[in-house]
Coordinates of C-alpha atoms and ligand atoms in Angstrom, one line a residue:
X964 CA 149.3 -40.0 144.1
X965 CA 146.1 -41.9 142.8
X966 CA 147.1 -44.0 140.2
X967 CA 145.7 -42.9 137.0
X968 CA 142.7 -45.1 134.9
X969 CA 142.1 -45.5 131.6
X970 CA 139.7 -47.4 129.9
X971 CA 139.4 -48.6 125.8
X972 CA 136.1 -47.3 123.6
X973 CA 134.9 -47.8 120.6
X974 CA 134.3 -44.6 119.2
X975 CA 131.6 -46.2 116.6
X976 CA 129.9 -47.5 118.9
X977 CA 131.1 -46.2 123.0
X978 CA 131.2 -49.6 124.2
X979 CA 134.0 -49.9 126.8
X980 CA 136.2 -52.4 126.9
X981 CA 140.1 -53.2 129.7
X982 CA 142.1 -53.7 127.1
X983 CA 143.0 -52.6 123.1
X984 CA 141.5 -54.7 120.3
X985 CA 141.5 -53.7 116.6
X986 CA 138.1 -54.9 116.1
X987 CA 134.8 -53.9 118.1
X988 CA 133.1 -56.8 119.3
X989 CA 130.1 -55.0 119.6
X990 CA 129.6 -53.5 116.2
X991 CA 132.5 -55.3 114.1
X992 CA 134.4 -51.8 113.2
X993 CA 137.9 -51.9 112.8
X994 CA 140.7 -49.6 114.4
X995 CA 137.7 -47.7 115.7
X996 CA 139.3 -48.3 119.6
X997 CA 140.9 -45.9 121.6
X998 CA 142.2 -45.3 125.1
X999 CA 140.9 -42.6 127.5
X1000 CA 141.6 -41.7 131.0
X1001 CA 138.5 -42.1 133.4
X1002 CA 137.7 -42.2 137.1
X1003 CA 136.3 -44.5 139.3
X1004 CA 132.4 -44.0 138.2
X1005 CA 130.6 -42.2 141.4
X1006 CA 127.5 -41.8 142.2
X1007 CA 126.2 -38.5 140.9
X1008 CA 123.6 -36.1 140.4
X1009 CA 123.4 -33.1 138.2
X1010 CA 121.4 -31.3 140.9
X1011 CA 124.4 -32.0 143.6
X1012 CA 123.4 -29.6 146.6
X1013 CA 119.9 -30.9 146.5
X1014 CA 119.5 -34.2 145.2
X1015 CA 116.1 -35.0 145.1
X1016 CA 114.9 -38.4 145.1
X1017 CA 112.2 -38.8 142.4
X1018 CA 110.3 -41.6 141.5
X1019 CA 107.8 -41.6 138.2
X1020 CA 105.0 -43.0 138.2
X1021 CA 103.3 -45.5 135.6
X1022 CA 100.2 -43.4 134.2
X1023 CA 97.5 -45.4 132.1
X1024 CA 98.0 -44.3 128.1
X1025 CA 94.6 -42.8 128.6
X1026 CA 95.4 -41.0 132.0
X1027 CA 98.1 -38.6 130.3
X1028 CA 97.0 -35.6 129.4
X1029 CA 98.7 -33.3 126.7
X1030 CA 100.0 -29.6 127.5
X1031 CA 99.5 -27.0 125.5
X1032 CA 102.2 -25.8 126.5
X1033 CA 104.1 -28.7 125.8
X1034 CA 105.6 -27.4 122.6
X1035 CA 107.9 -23.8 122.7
X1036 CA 107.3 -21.7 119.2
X1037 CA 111.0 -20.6 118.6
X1038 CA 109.2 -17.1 116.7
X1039 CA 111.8 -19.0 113.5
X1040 CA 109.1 -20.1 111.2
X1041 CA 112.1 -22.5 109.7
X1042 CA 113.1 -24.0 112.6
X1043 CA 109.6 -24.6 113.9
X1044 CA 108.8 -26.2 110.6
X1045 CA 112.0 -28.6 110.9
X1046 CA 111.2 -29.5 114.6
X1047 CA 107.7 -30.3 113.8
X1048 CA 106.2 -27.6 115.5
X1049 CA 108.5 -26.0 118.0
X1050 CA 110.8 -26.7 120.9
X1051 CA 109.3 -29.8 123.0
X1052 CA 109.6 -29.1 126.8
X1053 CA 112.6 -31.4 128.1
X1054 CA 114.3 -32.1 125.1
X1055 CA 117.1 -32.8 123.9
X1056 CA 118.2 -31.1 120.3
X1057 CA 121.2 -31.6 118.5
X1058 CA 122.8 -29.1 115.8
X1059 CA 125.7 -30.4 113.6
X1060 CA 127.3 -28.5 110.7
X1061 CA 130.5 -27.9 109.3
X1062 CA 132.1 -25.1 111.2
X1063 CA 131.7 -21.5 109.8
X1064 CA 128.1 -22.7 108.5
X1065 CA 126.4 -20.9 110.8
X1066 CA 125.0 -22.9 113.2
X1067 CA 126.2 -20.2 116.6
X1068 CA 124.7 -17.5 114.5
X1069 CA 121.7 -19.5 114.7
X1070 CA 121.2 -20.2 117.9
X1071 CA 122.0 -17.0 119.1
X1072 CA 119.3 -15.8 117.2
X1073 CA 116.9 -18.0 118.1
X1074 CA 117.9 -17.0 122.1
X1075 CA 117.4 -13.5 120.6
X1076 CA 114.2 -13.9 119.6
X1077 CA 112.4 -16.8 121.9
X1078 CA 110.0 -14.8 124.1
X1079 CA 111.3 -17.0 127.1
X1080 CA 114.5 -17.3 129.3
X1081 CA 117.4 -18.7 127.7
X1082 CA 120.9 -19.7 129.1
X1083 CA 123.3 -19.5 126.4
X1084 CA 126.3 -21.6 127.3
X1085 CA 129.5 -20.4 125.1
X1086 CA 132.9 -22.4 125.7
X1087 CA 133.8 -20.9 122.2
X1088 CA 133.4 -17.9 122.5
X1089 CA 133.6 -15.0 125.1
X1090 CA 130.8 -12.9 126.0
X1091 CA 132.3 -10.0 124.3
X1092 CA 132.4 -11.5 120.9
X1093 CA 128.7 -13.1 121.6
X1094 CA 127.9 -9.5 122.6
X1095 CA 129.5 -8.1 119.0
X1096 CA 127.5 -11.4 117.1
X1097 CA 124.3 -10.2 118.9
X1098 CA 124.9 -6.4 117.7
X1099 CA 125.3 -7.7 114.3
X1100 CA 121.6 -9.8 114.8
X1101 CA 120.0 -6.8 115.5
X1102 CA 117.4 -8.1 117.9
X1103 CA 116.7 -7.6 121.1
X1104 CA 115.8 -10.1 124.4
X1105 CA 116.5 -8.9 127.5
X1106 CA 115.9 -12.3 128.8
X1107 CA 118.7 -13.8 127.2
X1108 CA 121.8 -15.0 129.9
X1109 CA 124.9 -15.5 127.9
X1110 CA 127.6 -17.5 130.4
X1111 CA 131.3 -18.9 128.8
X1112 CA 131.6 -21.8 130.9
X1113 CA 132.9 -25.5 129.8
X1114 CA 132.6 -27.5 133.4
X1115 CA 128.8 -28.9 133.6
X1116 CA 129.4 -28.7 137.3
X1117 CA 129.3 -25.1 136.9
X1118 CA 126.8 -24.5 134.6
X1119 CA 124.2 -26.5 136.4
X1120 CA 125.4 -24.3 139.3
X1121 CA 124.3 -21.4 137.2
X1122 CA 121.2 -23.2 136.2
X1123 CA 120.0 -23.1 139.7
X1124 CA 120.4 -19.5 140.0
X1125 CA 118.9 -18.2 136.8
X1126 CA 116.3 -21.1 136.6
X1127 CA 116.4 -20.4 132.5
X1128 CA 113.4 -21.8 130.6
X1129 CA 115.5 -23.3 127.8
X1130 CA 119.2 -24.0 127.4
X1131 CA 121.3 -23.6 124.7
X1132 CA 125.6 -25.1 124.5
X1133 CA 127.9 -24.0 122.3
X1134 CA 129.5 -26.9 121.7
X1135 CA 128.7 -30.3 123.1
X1136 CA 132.5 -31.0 122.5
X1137 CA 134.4 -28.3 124.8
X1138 CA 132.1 -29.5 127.8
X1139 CA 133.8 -31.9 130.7
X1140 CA 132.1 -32.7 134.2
X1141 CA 134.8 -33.3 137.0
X1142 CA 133.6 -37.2 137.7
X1143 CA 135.8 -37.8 134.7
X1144 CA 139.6 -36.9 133.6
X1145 CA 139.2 -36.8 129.9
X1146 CA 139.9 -34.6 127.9
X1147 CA 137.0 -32.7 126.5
X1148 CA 135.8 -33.4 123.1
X1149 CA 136.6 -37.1 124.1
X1150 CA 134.2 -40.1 123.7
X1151 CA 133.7 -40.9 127.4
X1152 CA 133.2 -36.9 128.0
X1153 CA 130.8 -36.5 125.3
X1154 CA 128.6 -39.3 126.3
X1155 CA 129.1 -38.3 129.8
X1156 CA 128.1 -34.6 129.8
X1157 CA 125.4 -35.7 127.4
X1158 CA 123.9 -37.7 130.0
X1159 CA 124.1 -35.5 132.5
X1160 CA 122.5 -32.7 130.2
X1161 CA 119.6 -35.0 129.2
X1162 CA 119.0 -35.9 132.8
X1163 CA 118.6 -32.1 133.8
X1164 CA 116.2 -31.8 130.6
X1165 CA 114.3 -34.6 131.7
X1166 CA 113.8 -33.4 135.4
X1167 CA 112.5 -30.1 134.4
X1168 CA 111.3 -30.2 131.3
X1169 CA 113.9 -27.6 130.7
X1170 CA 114.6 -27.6 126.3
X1171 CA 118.2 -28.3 125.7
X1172 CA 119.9 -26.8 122.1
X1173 CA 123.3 -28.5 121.6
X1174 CA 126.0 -27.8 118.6
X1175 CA 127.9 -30.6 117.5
X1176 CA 131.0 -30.3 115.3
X1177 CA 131.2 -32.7 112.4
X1178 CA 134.1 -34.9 111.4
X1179 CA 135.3 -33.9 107.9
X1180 CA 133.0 -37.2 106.6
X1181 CA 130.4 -35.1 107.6
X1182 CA 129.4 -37.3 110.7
X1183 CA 128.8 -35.5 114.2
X1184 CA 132.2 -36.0 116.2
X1185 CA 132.1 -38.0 119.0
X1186 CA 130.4 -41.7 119.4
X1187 CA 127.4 -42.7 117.2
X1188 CA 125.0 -42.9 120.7
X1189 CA 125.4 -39.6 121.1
X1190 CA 122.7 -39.6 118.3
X1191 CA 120.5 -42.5 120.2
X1192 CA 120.8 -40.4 122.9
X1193 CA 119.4 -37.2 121.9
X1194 CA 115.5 -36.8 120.5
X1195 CA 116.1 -34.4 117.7
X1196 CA 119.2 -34.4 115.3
X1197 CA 119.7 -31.4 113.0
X1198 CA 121.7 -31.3 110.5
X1199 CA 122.9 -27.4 108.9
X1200 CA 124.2 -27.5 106.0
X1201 CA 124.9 -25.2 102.7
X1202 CA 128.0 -24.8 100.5
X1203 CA 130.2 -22.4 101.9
X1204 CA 130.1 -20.3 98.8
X1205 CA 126.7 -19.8 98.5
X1206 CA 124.7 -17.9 100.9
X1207 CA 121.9 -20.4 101.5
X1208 CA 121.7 -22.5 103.9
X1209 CA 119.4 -26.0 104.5
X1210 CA 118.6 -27.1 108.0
X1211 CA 117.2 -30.8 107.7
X1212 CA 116.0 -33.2 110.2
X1213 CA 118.2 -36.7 110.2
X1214 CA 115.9 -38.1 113.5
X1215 CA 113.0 -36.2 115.0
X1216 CA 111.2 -38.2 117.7
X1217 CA 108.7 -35.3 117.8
X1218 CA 107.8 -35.0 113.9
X1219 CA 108.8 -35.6 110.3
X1220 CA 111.9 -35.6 108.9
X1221 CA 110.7 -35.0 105.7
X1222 CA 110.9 -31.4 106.1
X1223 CA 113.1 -28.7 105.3
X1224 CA 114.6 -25.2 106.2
X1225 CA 116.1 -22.6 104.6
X1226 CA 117.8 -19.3 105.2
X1227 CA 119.8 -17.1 103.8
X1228 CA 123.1 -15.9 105.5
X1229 CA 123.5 -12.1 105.4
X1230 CA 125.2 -9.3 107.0
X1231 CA 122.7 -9.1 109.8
X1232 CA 122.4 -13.0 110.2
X1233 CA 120.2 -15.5 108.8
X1234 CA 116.9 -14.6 106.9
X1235 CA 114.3 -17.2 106.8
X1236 CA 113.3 -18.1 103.1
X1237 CA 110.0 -18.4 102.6
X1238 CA 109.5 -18.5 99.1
X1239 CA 112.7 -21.1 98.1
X1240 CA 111.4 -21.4 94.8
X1241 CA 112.1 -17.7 93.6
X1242 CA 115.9 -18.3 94.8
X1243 CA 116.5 -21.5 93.8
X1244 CA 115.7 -20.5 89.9
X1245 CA 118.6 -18.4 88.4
X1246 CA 117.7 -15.3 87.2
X1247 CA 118.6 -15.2 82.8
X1248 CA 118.0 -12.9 80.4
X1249 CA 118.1 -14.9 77.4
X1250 CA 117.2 -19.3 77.0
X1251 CA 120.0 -21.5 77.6
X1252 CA 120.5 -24.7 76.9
X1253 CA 121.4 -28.1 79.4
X1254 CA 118.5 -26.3 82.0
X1255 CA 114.9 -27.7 83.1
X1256 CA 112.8 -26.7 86.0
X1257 CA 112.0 -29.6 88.4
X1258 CA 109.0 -29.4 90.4
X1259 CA 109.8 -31.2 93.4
X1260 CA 108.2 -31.3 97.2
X1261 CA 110.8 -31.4 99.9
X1262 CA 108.1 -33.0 102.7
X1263 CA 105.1 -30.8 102.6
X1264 CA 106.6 -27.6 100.9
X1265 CA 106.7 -27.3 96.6
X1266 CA 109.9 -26.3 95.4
X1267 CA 111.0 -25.3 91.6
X1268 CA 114.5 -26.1 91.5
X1269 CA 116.4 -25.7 88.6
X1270 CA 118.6 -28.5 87.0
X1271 CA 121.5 -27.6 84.9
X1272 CA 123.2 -30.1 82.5
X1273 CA 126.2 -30.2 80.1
X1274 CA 127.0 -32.6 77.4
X1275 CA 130.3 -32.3 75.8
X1276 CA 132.6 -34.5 73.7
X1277 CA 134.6 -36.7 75.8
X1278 CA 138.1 -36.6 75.5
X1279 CA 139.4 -39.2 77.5
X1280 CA 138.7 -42.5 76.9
X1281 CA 136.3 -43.1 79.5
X1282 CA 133.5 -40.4 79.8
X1283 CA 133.2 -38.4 82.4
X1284 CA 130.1 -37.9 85.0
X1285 CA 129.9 -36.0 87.6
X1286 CA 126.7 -34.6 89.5
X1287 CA 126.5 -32.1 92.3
X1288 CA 123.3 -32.3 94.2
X1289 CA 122.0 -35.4 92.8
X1290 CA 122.8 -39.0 93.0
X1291 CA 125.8 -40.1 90.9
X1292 CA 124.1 -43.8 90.7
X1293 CA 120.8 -42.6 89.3
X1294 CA 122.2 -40.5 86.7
X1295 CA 124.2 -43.5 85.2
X1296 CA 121.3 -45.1 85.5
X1297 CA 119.5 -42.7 83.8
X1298 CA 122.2 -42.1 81.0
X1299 CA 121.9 -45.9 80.4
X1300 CA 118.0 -45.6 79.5
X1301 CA 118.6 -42.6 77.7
X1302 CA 121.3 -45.0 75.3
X1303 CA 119.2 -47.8 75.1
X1304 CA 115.5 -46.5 75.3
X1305 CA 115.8 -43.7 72.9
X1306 CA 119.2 -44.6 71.0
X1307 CA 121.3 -41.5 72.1
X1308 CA 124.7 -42.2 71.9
X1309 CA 125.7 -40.7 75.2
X1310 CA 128.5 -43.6 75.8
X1311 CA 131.0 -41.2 74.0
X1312 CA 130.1 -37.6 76.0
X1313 CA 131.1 -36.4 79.2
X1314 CA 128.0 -35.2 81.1
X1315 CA 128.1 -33.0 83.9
X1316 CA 124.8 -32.1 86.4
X1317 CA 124.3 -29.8 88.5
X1318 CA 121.5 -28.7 90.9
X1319 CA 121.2 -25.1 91.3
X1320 CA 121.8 -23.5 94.7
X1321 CA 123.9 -26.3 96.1
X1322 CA 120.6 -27.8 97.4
X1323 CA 120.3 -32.1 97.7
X1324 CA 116.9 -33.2 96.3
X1325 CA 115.5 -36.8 96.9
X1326 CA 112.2 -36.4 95.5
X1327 CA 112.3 -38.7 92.5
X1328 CA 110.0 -36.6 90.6
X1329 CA 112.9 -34.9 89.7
X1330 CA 114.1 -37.1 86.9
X1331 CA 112.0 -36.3 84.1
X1332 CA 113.7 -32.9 84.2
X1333 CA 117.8 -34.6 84.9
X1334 CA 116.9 -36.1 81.7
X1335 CA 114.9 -32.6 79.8
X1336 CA 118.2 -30.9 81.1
X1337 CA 120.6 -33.4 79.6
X1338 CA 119.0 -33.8 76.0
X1339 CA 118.7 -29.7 76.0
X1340 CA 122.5 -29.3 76.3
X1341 CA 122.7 -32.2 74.2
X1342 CA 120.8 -30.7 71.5
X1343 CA 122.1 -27.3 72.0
X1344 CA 118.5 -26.3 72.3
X1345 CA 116.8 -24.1 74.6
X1346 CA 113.5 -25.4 76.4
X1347 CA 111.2 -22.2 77.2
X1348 CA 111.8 -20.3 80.5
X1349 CA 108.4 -21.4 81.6
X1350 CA 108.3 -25.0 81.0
X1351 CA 108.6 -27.4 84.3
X1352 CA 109.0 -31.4 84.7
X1353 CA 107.7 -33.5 87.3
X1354 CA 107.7 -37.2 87.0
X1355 CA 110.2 -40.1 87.5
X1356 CA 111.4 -42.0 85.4
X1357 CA 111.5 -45.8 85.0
X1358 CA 114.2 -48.6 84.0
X1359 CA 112.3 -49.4 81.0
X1360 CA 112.1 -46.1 80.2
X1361 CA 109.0 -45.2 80.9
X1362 CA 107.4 -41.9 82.7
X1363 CA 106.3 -42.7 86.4
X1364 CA 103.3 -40.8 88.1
X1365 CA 104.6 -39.3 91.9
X1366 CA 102.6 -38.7 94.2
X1367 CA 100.9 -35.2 94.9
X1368 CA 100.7 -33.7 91.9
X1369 CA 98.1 -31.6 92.4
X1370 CA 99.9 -29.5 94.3
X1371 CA 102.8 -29.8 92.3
X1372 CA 100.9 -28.1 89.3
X1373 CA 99.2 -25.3 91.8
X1374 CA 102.8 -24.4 92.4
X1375 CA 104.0 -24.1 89.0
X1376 CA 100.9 -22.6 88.0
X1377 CA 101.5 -19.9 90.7
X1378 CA 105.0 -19.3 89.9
X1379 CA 103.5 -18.6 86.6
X1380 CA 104.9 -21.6 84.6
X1381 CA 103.0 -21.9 81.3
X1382 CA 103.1 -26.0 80.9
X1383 CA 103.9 -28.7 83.1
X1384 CA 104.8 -32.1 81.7
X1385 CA 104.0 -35.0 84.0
X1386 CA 103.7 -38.9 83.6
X1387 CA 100.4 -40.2 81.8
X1388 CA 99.7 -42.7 84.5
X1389 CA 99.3 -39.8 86.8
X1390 CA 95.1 -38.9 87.8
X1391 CA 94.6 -35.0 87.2
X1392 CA 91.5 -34.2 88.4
X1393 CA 89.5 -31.6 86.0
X1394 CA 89.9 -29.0 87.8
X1395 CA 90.3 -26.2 85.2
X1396 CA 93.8 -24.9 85.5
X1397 CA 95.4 -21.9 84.2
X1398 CA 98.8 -24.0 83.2
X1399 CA 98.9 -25.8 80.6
X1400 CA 99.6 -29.9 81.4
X1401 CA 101.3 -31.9 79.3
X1402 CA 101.2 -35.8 79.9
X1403 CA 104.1 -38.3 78.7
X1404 CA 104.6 -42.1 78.6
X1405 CA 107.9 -42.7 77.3
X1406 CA 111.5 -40.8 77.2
X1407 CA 110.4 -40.8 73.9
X1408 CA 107.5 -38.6 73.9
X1409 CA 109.4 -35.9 75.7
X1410 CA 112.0 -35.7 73.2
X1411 CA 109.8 -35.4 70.8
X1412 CA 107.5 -32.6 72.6
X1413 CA 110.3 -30.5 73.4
X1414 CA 113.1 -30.6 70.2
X1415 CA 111.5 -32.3 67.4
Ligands
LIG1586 P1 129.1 -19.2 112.9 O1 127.7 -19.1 113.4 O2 130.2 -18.7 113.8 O3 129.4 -20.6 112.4 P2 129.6 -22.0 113.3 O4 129.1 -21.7 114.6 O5 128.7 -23.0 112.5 O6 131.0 -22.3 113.2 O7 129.1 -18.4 111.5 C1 130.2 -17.8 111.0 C2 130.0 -17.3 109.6 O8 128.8 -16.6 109.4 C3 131.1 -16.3 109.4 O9 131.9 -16.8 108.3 C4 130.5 -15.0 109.3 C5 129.1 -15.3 108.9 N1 128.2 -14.3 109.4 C6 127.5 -13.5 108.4 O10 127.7 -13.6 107.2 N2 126.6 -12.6 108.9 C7 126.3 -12.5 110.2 O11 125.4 -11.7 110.6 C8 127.0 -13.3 111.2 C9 126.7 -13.2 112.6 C10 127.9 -14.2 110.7
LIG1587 MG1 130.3 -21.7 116.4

C-alpha cells in the first residue's frame, strides 16, 4: 500500500511547510497550521486527453487590441453595475455570503437569464431541486446545462462536450480533483481546484462564477490566496430578517469597488432595486423623533437612507452605545463633540443608532444627519418628513463640505425633499433649485435651525 503524505498549511496564508509549527513564518499568525493529506504533485493539465502546448506571446501595449466582446452583459442591471460592466471573458469571479443569503438563487438566475451557454456546476444540490429553484425563478433559458458533479476531472470532461460559454460552481468548497487526497473544502483542495479552474478560464476565455462559503467571522473559508487568486471578489450580504439584500465589490480588477447592488428577495427570487432610496426610507404616518434622512452616494448612485436614533437615561453606570450599520468608533467620536462643542450632557444617556434597512454606509457625509438624529430623540422633537442632511462633521466641531453635492441635492430635490442642509464650505453653483438649501458651519447652527 502507498504510504500516505501529508503536508502542514497555513490556512492564513497556504504556505506549506514538513512539519507543525504554531506560528507561520510567512505571515506571523498563530495556531493558524494544519495538517492535510496530499500526493506526490504530478504533472497535470486540466485539458488531460488533449493537452495542448501553448505559448503566449509578448504583444507591444499598443499592439493589443480591445474586444468588444470582451465584456458579457449578465441582462442583471445590479450585477453588471457591481462588476463594472459585465462578465469579463476568462475570468475568474468569486461569490461569498452567509449561507441562506441567496447567493445559489442568484446565480441560477443569472444562468437563467444570460443570453449565452452556461454550465451550472451544483455539488449542493441535485438537479431536481435546481429544477424546483428554477420553477420558482420563473424564467426561461434553454441554454442553461445544470450538471451535480464535485470531481474537476469530471467536470472539465463535461466541459469538453458542452463547450459552455460561461461557467458557474456551486460551491468552490465541495470541489476535489483526483491529483490530491484531501478532503474537499480543505486548504490544499481549494487552492488546488482553484488553479485548475482559473487555468481553464484563462485558456478559453471561458467566465468562471464561483460561491464561496464564509466562516462565521464573515471571511471566505478556505486560505486568504484564494482571494489573490481570483479577479473579482463579491461579497452578498443582507440581514437575514430583512428581505434586502447588498452585493458589494471587496476587489474588482475589472472596475470600481465603490459600487453597490441591491435586490430584494421574494417569492419568485431576487428583484433588482432600482430605486434604493424609496425602500430604504420607512414609510410613517405621523413625525417621530431620533430620525434624519442622510443623503449619501454609495460610488456613483444617490441614496436617502434613513438614520434612526434613541437617547434614553442610562441606567447603568456606564452608558450604553451601540450602532447597527454605522461605525461604533465615529459615533463616540461624534457623542464627544456633541458634549464638548455644544455642551450636551450626553455622558449620562445611553444612545442607540441604527441605520434603516440593515444597509452599512461609509460615505461620511452621513454625519451631519447621526448627529440631527441623535439631538431629535434627544429633544423629543420631530424634524419634518422632508428635511435631509448631507455633510460630515469635524473634530472641532465644525460642518465639512463632501464631495458631489450637486448631485446630492438633485436627488433630494427629486425625491421631493423640501430643504437640504449641507456644510457652508461647500460651492453650490446657482443653479436655481426647487429645494430649498440650507448651509451650516457649526453643530451649533444646526441645533439651532432645527429645535430652537
Ligand atoms: P439560497 O440561494 O439557497 O442561499 P445560499 O445559496 O446563499 O445558501 O437561498 C435560500 C433562501 O432564499 C431560502 O431561505 C429561501 C429563499 N428564497 C426565496 O425567498 N425566494 C425564492 O424565490 C428562492 C429561490 C429562495
Ligand atoms: Mg447555496
Amino acid at each position: 500500500m502507498a504510504k500516505v503524505k501529508t503536508s502542514f498549511f497555513c490556512q492564513n496564508c497556504g504556505t506549506q511547510y514538513a512539519k507543525w509549527l504554531g506560528q507561520c513564518k510567512a505571515c506571523n499568525e498563530w495556531n493558524t497550521i494544519v495538517e492535510e493529506v496530499i500526493q506526490k504533485e504530478e504533472k497535470r493539465n486540466w485539458k488531460q486527453a488533449s493537452a495542448v502546448k501553448k505559448t503566449n506571446k509578448a504583444l507591444k501595449i499598443n499592439d493589443i487590441v480591445l474586444d468588444e466582446e470582451d465584456r458579457i452583459s449578465t441582462r442583471n442591471k445590479e450585477l453588471d453595475r457591481v462588476l463594472g460592466g459585465g462578465l469579463v471573458k476568462g475570468s475568474m469571479t468569486l461569490l461569498g455570503g452567509e449561507p441562506g443569503i441567496g447567493k445559489s438563487t442568484l446565480l441560477l438566475q443569472i444562468a437563467l437569464v444570460i443570453p449565452k451557454k452556461v454550465l451550472y456546476v451544483s455539488g449542493e444540490e441535485s438537479q431536481s431541486q435546481i429544477k424546483m429553484r428554477a420553477e420558482r425563478l420563473q424564467t426561461k433559458n434553454t441554454n442553461c446545462l445544470i450538471l451535480t458533479e464535485t470531481n474537476t476531472q469530471h467536470i472539465f470532461k463535461v466541459i469538453e462536450e458542452v463547450q459552455p460559454e460561461v461557467l458557474v460552481i456551486d460551491s468552490i468548497q465541495t470541489l476535489h480533483t483526483e491529483y490530491i487526497e484531501a478532503s474537499p473544502g480543505s486548504i490544499s483542495q481549494i487552492r488546488e481546484t482553484t488553479a485548475e479552474l482559473i487555468k481553464f478560464a484563462k485558456e478559453t476565455a471561458t467566465p468562471v462564477l464561483l460561491i464561496g462559503h464564509i466562516t462565521k467571522d464573515g471571511n471566505i473559508a478556505g486560505p486568504k490566496i484564494l482571494e489573490h487568486m481570483v479577479d473579482v471578489v463579491l461579497q452578498f450580504e443582507g440581514d437575514r430578517n430583512h428581505t434586502y439584500r447588498i452585493l458589494r465589490a471587496n476587489k474588482n480588477r475589472f472596475g470600481s469597488t465603490a459600487e453597490l447592488g441591491i435586490y430584494e428577495m421574494q417569492n419568485i427570487g431576487l428583484r433588482e432595486v432600482e430605486n434604493p432610496s424609496e425602500i430604504l426610507i420607512s414609510q410613517k404616518e405621523d413625525d417621530l423623533s431620533g430620525t434624519a434622512i442622510a443623503a449619501t452616494l454609495e460610488g456613483m448612485r444617490p441614496l436617502m437612507i434613513e438614520v434612526q436614533a434613541l437617547v434614553s437615561t442610562a441606567v447603568y453606570g456606564t452608558p450604553q452605545r451601540s450602532a447597527t450599520g454605522y461605525d461604533l468608533k465615529r459615533l463616540n467620536m461624534l457623542l464627544a463633540v456633541l458634549e464638548k462643542r455644544a455642551g450636551f450632557r450626553l455622558g449620562a444617556k445611553d444612545v442607540f443608532l441604527n441605520i434603516a434597512g440593515g444597509i452599512k454606509v461609509d460615505d461620511p457625509a452621513i454625519d451631519l444627519a447621526v448627529i440631527s438624529a441623535i439631538l431629535s430623540s434627544n429633544e423629543d422633537e420631530a424634524i419634518p418628513q422632508d428635511f435631509c442632511f448631507a455633510a460630515e462633521i469635524g473634530l472641532a466641531g465644525e460642518i465639512r463640505a463632501i464631495n458631489r453635492i450637486e448631485q446630492r441635492i438633485l436627488e433630494a430635490e427629486k425625491l421631493g425633499f423640501n430643504k437640504i442642509f449641507v456644510s457652508k464650505f461647500n460651492k453650490i453653483s446657482s443653479k436655481p433649485y426647487a429645494i430649498r438649501i440650507v448651509q451650516v458651519a457649526k453643530v451649533e447652527d444646526i441645533y439651532a435651525n432645527l429645535f430652537a
